PDB file of C-alpha atoms in Angstrom:
ATOM      1  CA  UNK R  11      -0.666   2.157 -15.544  1.00 66.00           C
ATOM      2  CA  UNK R  12       0.491  -0.798 -18.409  1.00 59.00           C
ATOM      3  CA  UNK R  13       0.203  -4.186 -16.789  1.00 57.00           C
ATOM      4  CA  UNK R  14       3.195  -5.349 -15.615  1.00 67.00           C
ATOM      5  CA  UNK R  15       4.171  -8.299 -13.916  1.00 80.00           C
ATOM      6  CA  UNK R  16       4.558  -8.088  -9.503  1.00 90.00           C
ATOM      7  CA  UNK R  17       6.441  -9.677  -6.834  1.00 93.00           C
ATOM      8  CA  UNK R  18       3.743 -11.967  -4.713  1.00 94.00           C
ATOM      9  CA  UNK R  19       4.264  -9.292  -1.569  1.00 95.00           C
ATOM     10  CA  UNK R  20       3.363  -6.481  -4.214  1.00 94.00           C
ATOM     11  CA  UNK R  21       0.214  -8.391  -5.164  1.00 95.00           C
ATOM     12  CA  UNK R  22      -0.532  -9.037  -1.349  1.00 96.00           C
ATOM     13  CA  UNK R  23      -0.208  -4.808  -0.600  1.00 97.00           C
ATOM     14  CA  UNK R  24      -1.970  -4.162  -4.158  1.00 97.00           C
ATOM     15  CA  UNK R  25      -5.554  -7.056  -3.414  1.00 97.00           C
ATOM     16  CA  UNK R  26      -4.919  -5.420   0.601  1.00 97.00           C
ATOM     17  CA  UNK R  27      -6.840  -2.224   2.038  1.00 96.00           C
ATOM     18  CA  UNK R  28      -5.041  -1.227   4.508  1.00 94.00           C
ATOM     19  CA  UNK R  29      -7.228   0.706   7.605  1.00 93.00           C
ATOM     20  CA  UNK R  30      -5.710   3.727   9.903  1.00 94.00           C
ATOM     21  CA  UNK R  31      -5.810   4.042  13.089  1.00 97.00           C
ATOM     22  CA  UNK R  32      -9.471   4.162  13.688  1.00 93.00           C
ATOM     23  CA  UNK R  33      -9.028   6.615  16.980  1.00 96.00           C
ATOM     24  CA  UNK R  34      -6.196   8.752  14.504  1.00 96.00           C
ATOM     25  CA  UNK R  35      -7.502  12.178  14.202  1.00 96.00           C
ATOM     26  CA  UNK R  36      -6.570  12.843  10.116  1.00 96.00           C
ATOM     27  CA  UNK R  37      -7.323  16.714   9.989  1.00 96.00           C
ATOM     28  CA  UNK R  38      -5.007  19.292  10.577  1.00 97.00           C
ATOM     29  CA  UNK R  39      -6.865  22.467  11.080  1.00 92.00           C
ATOM     30  CA  UNK R  40     -10.477  20.714  11.859  1.00 89.00           C
ATOM     31  CA  UNK R  41     -13.069  19.119   9.068  1.00 83.00           C
ATOM     32  CA  UNK R  42     -13.692  20.509   6.616  1.00 78.00           C
ATOM     33  CA  UNK R  43     -17.246  22.332   5.600  1.00 78.00           C
ATOM     34  CA  UNK R  44     -19.616  19.978   3.996  1.00 75.00           C
ATOM     35  CA  UNK R  45     -19.388  19.821  -0.100  1.00 74.00           C
ATOM     36  CA  UNK R  46     -22.660  19.444  -1.686  1.00 75.00           C
ATOM     37  CA  UNK R  47     -22.335  16.220  -3.440  1.00 73.00           C
ATOM     38  CA  UNK R  48     -22.895  16.846  -6.806  1.00 85.00           C
ATOM     39  CA  UNK R  49     -21.849  13.888  -8.879  1.00 90.00           C
ATOM     40  CA  UNK R  50     -22.545  15.442 -13.278  1.00 93.00           C
ATOM     41  CA  UNK R  51     -21.841  14.307 -16.851  1.00 95.00           C
ATOM     42  CA  UNK R  52     -18.412  14.266 -17.644  1.00 96.00           C
ATOM     43  CA  UNK R  53     -16.644  17.369 -18.650  1.00 97.00           C
ATOM     44  CA  UNK R  54     -13.299  17.643 -20.694  1.00 96.00           C
ATOM     45  CA  UNK R  55     -12.699  21.111 -19.138  1.00 97.00           C
ATOM     46  CA  UNK R  56     -11.697  18.639 -15.877  1.00 97.00           C
ATOM     47  CA  UNK R  57      -8.530  17.862 -18.211  1.00 97.00           C
ATOM     48  CA  UNK R  58      -7.984  20.932 -19.024  1.00 97.00           C
ATOM     49  CA  UNK R  59      -7.915  21.642 -15.634  1.00 97.00           C
ATOM     50  CA  UNK R  60      -6.298  19.245 -14.693  1.00 98.00           C
ATOM     51  CA  UNK R  61      -2.924  19.337 -16.997  1.00 98.00           C
ATOM     52  CA  UNK R  62      -2.558  23.685 -15.380  1.00 98.00           C
ATOM     53  CA  UNK R  63      -2.414  22.380 -11.999  1.00 98.00           C
ATOM     54  CA  UNK R  64      -0.031  19.479 -13.484  1.00 98.00           C
ATOM     55  CA  UNK R  65       2.079  21.777 -14.853  1.00 98.00           C
ATOM     56  CA  UNK R  66       2.031  24.231 -11.433  1.00 98.00           C
ATOM     57  CA  UNK R  67       2.105  21.779  -9.263  1.00 98.00           C
ATOM     58  CA  UNK R  68       5.540  20.478 -11.509  1.00 98.00           C
ATOM     59  CA  UNK R  69       7.567  23.572 -11.943  1.00 98.00           C
ATOM     60  CA  UNK R  70       6.667  24.159  -8.226  1.00 98.00           C
ATOM     61  CA  UNK R  71       8.270  21.043  -7.100  1.00 98.00           C
ATOM     62  CA  UNK R  72      10.656  20.040  -9.613  1.00 98.00           C
ATOM     63  CA  UNK R  73      12.667  16.747  -8.851  1.00 98.00           C
ATOM     64  CA  UNK R  74      11.048  16.683  -5.832  1.00 98.00           C
ATOM     65  CA  UNK R  75       7.297  15.497  -7.143  1.00 98.00           C
ATOM     66  CA  UNK R  76       8.278  12.654  -8.555  1.00 98.00           C
ATOM     67  CA  UNK R  77       5.098  11.926 -10.178  1.00 98.00           C
ATOM     68  CA  UNK R  78       1.393  13.964 -10.178  1.00 98.00           C
ATOM     69  CA  UNK R  79      -1.707  11.517 -11.774  1.00 98.00           C
ATOM     70  CA  UNK R  80      -5.125  12.419 -11.922  1.00 98.00           C
ATOM     71  CA  UNK R  81      -7.118   9.968 -10.537  1.00 98.00           C
ATOM     72  CA  UNK R  82     -10.298   9.207  -9.610  1.00 95.00           C
ATOM     73  CA  UNK R  83     -13.676   9.909 -11.644  1.00 95.00           C
ATOM     74  CA  UNK R  84     -13.647  12.484 -14.190  1.00 95.00           C
ATOM     75  CA  UNK R  85     -10.131  11.169 -14.629  1.00 98.00           C
ATOM     76  CA  UNK R  86     -12.489   8.715 -16.429  1.00 98.00           C
ATOM     77  CA  UNK R  87     -13.886  10.369 -19.877  1.00 97.00           C
ATOM     78  CA  UNK R  88     -17.522   9.491 -19.826  1.00 95.00           C
ATOM     79  CA  UNK R  89     -18.057   8.627 -16.174  1.00 96.00           C
ATOM     80  CA  UNK R  90     -19.740  11.282 -14.597  1.00 94.00           C
ATOM     81  CA  UNK R  91     -18.442  12.169 -11.843  1.00 93.00           C
ATOM     82  CA  UNK R  92     -18.065  15.309  -8.889  1.00 91.00           C
ATOM     83  CA  UNK R  93     -16.420  18.672  -9.923  1.00 94.00           C
ATOM     84  CA  UNK R  94     -13.520  18.124  -8.065  1.00 95.00           C
ATOM     85  CA  UNK R  95      -9.682  17.387  -9.672  1.00 97.00           C
ATOM     86  CA  UNK R  96      -7.566  13.871  -8.017  1.00 98.00           C
ATOM     87  CA  UNK R  97      -4.376  14.162  -7.967  1.00 98.00           C
ATOM     88  CA  UNK R  98      -2.450  11.695  -6.658  1.00 98.00           C
ATOM     89  CA  UNK R  99       1.194  13.742  -6.346  1.00 99.00           C
ATOM     90  CA  UNK R 100       3.886  11.185  -4.827  1.00 98.00           C
ATOM     91  CA  UNK R 101       7.112  12.393  -3.683  1.00 98.00           C
ATOM     92  CA  UNK R 102      10.500  10.386  -1.858  1.00 98.00           C
ATOM     93  CA  UNK R 103       9.458  10.984   1.695  1.00 98.00           C
ATOM     94  CA  UNK R 104       5.089  11.897   2.462  1.00 98.00           C
ATOM     95  CA  UNK R 105       6.554  12.822   6.548  1.00 98.00           C
ATOM     96  CA  UNK R 106       9.050  14.592   5.001  1.00 98.00           C
ATOM     97  CA  UNK R 107       6.234  17.372   4.962  1.00 98.00           C
ATOM     98  CA  UNK R 108       9.215  20.939   3.984  1.00 98.00           C
ATOM     99  CA  UNK R 109      10.215  19.266   1.277  1.00 98.00           C
ATOM    100  CA  UNK R 110       6.551  20.649  -1.192  1.00 98.00           C
ATOM    101  CA  UNK R 111       4.093  21.680   1.512  1.00 98.00           C
ATOM    102  CA  UNK R 112       5.370  25.739   2.122  1.00 98.00           C
ATOM    103  CA  UNK R 113       5.360  25.730  -1.730  1.00 98.00           C
ATOM    104  CA  UNK R 114       1.722  24.122  -2.871  1.00 98.00           C
ATOM    105  CA  UNK R 115       0.943  26.512  -0.443  1.00 98.00           C
ATOM    106  CA  UNK R 116       2.278  29.392  -2.412  1.00 98.00           C
ATOM    107  CA  UNK R 117      -0.121  27.913  -5.240  1.00 98.00           C
ATOM    108  CA  UNK R 118      -3.198  28.097  -3.076  1.00 98.00           C
ATOM    109  CA  UNK R 119      -3.298  24.709  -1.789  1.00 98.00           C
ATOM    110  CA  UNK R 120      -3.630  24.138   1.959  1.00 97.00           C
ATOM    111  CA  UNK R 121      -2.606  20.776   3.854  1.00 98.00           C
ATOM    112  CA  UNK R 122      -6.080  19.471   5.439  1.00 97.00           C
ATOM    113  CA  UNK R 123      -5.641  15.746   5.903  1.00 97.00           C
ATOM    114  CA  UNK R 124      -2.445  14.082   7.145  1.00 98.00           C
ATOM    115  CA  UNK R 125      -2.764  10.061   7.999  1.00 98.00           C
ATOM    116  CA  UNK R 126       0.298   8.133   9.323  1.00 98.00           C
ATOM    117  CA  UNK R 127      -1.375   4.922   9.746  1.00 98.00           C
ATOM    118  CA  UNK R 128      -2.582   5.088   6.722  1.00 98.00           C
ATOM    119  CA  UNK R 129      -0.145   4.971   4.027  1.00 98.00           C
ATOM    120  CA  UNK R 130       1.231   8.319   5.561  1.00 98.00           C
ATOM    121  CA  UNK R 131      -1.120   9.288   3.215  1.00 98.00           C
ATOM    122  CA  UNK R 132      -1.374  13.329   3.200  1.00 98.00           C
ATOM    123  CA  UNK R 133      -4.055  15.405   1.147  1.00 98.00           C
ATOM    124  CA  UNK R 134      -4.115  19.347   0.322  1.00 98.00           C
ATOM    125  CA  UNK R 135      -7.040  21.172  -1.141  1.00 96.00           C
ATOM    126  CA  UNK R 136      -6.616  23.969  -3.488  1.00 97.00           C
ATOM    127  CA  UNK R 137     -10.818  25.127  -3.583  1.00 94.00           C
ATOM    128  CA  UNK R 138     -10.399  27.730  -7.629  1.00 94.00           C
ATOM    129  CA  UNK R 139     -10.425  25.051  -9.457  1.00 93.00           C
ATOM    130  CA  UNK R 140     -11.614  22.030  -7.169  1.00 95.00           C
ATOM    131  CA  UNK R 141      -8.748  20.115  -6.549  1.00 97.00           C
ATOM    132  CA  UNK R 142      -7.686  17.751  -3.597  1.00 97.00           C
ATOM    133  CA  UNK R 143      -3.728  16.688  -3.846  1.00 98.00           C
ATOM    134  CA  UNK R 144      -3.120  13.366  -2.656  1.00 98.00           C
ATOM    135  CA  UNK R 145       0.242  12.480  -1.422  1.00 99.00           C
ATOM    136  CA  UNK R 146       1.893   9.108  -1.412  1.00 98.00           C
ATOM    137  CA  UNK R 147       5.401   7.355  -1.706  1.00 98.00           C
ATOM    138  CA  UNK R 148       7.239   5.364  -4.078  1.00 96.00           C
ATOM    139  CA  UNK R 149       5.141   2.658  -4.344  1.00 94.00           C
ATOM    140  CA  UNK R 150       2.770   2.779  -2.051  1.00 97.00           C
ATOM    141  CA  UNK R 151      -0.826   0.502  -3.325  1.00 97.00           C
ATOM    142  CA  UNK R 152      -3.316   3.032  -2.353  1.00 98.00           C
ATOM    143  CA  UNK R 153      -1.834   4.932  -5.797  1.00 98.00           C
ATOM    144  CA  UNK R 154      -1.550   1.434  -7.637  1.00 97.00           C
ATOM    145  CA  UNK R 155      -4.722   1.098  -7.161  1.00 97.00           C
ATOM    146  CA  UNK R 156      -6.077   4.631  -7.912  1.00 98.00           C
ATOM    147  CA  UNK R 157      -4.192   3.686 -11.418  1.00 97.00           C
ATOM    148  CA  UNK R 158      -5.769   0.760 -11.911  1.00 97.00           C
ATOM    149  CA  UNK R 159      -9.375   1.566 -10.952  1.00 98.00           C
ATOM    150  CA  UNK R 160      -9.154   3.972 -12.695  1.00 98.00           C
ATOM    151  CA  UNK R 161      -7.754   2.648 -15.803  1.00 97.00           C
ATOM    152  CA  UNK R 162      -9.714  -0.267 -16.131  1.00 97.00           C
ATOM    153  CA  UNK R 163     -12.653   1.818 -15.931  1.00 98.00           C
ATOM    154  CA  UNK R 164     -11.328   3.667 -18.906  1.00 97.00           C
ATOM    155  CA  UNK R 165     -11.737   0.274 -21.215  1.00 96.00           C
ATOM    156  CA  UNK R 166     -15.077  -1.363 -19.860  1.00 97.00           C
ATOM    157  CA  UNK R 167     -17.643   0.324 -20.080  1.00 97.00           C
ATOM    158  CA  UNK R 168     -20.639  -2.054 -18.656  1.00 97.00           C
ATOM    159  CA  UNK R 169     -18.267  -1.532 -14.887  1.00 97.00           C
ATOM    160  CA  UNK R 170     -17.696   1.827 -16.448  1.00 97.00           C
ATOM    161  CA  UNK R 171     -21.997   2.507 -16.101  1.00 96.00           C
ATOM    162  CA  UNK R 172     -22.332   0.624 -13.161  1.00 95.00           C
ATOM    163  CA  UNK R 173     -20.292   2.565 -11.431  1.00 95.00           C
ATOM    164  CA  UNK R 174     -21.515   5.757 -12.008  1.00 94.00           C
ATOM    165  CA  UNK R 175     -25.547   3.930 -10.934  1.00 93.00           C
ATOM    166  CA  UNK R 176     -23.685   3.300  -7.601  1.00 92.00           C
ATOM    167  CA  UNK R 177     -22.195   7.264  -7.595  1.00 89.00           C
ATOM    168  CA  UNK R 178     -25.314   8.872  -8.448  1.00 87.00           C
ATOM    169  CA  UNK R 179     -27.664   6.889  -6.280  1.00 86.00           C
ATOM    170  CA  UNK R 180     -25.083   7.871  -3.025  1.00 82.00           C
ATOM    171  CA  UNK R 181     -25.170  11.919  -4.160  1.00 78.00           C
ATOM    172  CA  UNK R 182     -29.061  11.179  -3.735  1.00 78.00           C
ATOM    173  CA  UNK R 183     -28.601  10.201  -0.644  1.00 70.00           C
ATOM    174  CA  UNK R 184     -26.580  11.665   1.090  1.00 70.00           C
ATOM    175  CA  UNK R 185     -24.310  15.402   1.210  1.00 63.00           C
ATOM    176  CA  UNK R 186     -21.985  14.387   3.223  1.00 66.00           C
ATOM    177  CA  UNK R 187     -18.216  13.118   1.476  1.00 70.00           C
ATOM    178  CA  UNK R 188     -18.081   9.991   4.251  1.00 71.00           C
ATOM    179  CA  UNK R 189     -21.320   8.493   4.097  1.00 72.00           C
ATOM    180  CA  UNK R 190     -21.498   8.934  -0.328  1.00 76.00           C
ATOM    181  CA  UNK R 191     -18.185   6.563  -0.274  1.00 75.00           C
ATOM    182  CA  UNK R 192     -19.004   4.411   2.019  1.00 77.00           C
ATOM    183  CA  UNK R 193     -22.812   3.905   0.347  1.00 80.00           C
ATOM    184  CA  UNK R 194     -20.993   2.993  -3.197  1.00 87.00           C
ATOM    185  CA  UNK R 195     -17.962   0.899  -1.818  1.00 88.00           C
ATOM    186  CA  UNK R 196     -19.939  -2.736  -2.205  1.00 92.00           C
ATOM    187  CA  UNK R 197     -19.806  -1.606  -5.844  1.00 94.00           C
ATOM    188  CA  UNK R 198     -16.401   0.239  -5.454  1.00 95.00           C
ATOM    189  CA  UNK R 199     -15.007  -3.179  -3.725  1.00 96.00           C
ATOM    190  CA  UNK R 200     -16.634  -5.482  -6.316  1.00 96.00           C
ATOM    191  CA  UNK R 201     -15.197  -4.421  -9.432  1.00 97.00           C
ATOM    192  CA  UNK R 202     -11.305  -4.002  -7.582  1.00 97.00           C
ATOM    193  CA  UNK R 203     -11.803  -7.797  -7.612  1.00 97.00           C
ATOM    194  CA  UNK R 204     -12.833  -8.528 -10.887  1.00 97.00           C
ATOM    195  CA  UNK R 205      -9.883  -6.684 -12.450  1.00 96.00           C
ATOM    196  CA  UNK R 206      -7.961  -8.476  -9.275  1.00 96.00           C
ATOM    197  CA  UNK R 207      -8.184 -10.652 -10.765  1.00 95.00           C
ATOM    198  CA  UNK R 208      -7.888  -9.711 -14.722  1.00 94.00           C
ATOM    199  CA  UNK R 209      -4.459  -8.616 -13.694  1.00 93.00           C
ATOM    200  CA  UNK R 210      -3.119 -11.474 -12.301  1.00 93.00           C
ATOM    201  CA  UNK R 211      -2.860 -10.322  -8.930  1.00 94.00           C
ATOM    202  CA  UNK R 212      -4.779 -13.131  -6.670  1.00 85.00           C
TER     203      UNK R 212
END
């Protein structure tokens, strides 16, 4: 993501980690099975798999897909990660599921998460290859944070190594995604504070 000037309102949105309604049930068809939290060395095939999925999604959605971006740890070269491809799909209106879900279902994706109270986030899951496809609206602060975090780790080795250590430690301590993410939360937040300052967001 290229650095640019944000308005004060945009800065506020990007640096504020909104929380969804804790009483909201995000699972469309019940919680999925627990996945083993295996953190493995970086694999250059992840980029190849992402590009393949990018092309399939773009072909299926056409102009509906405003942006398709590889995010998450395995979008960062040399960073250990879970072998799950994380992709952000940007559409005009995530609530208009009819405009993108049926086409993605034909590609083997399943709508798994719906979070109206948290950026209107939707997540579709693909099994082989394993993909988590996150759907947000254009300008969504969470999507911008994904890009900032990815690019920061690509360009700052010390924080990349620090994050890698936290991931390995978290994976050793738990076997479910919620606890895994909670275990590395402190390090993630610390890195965000550094990059927010560097980008003039604070």
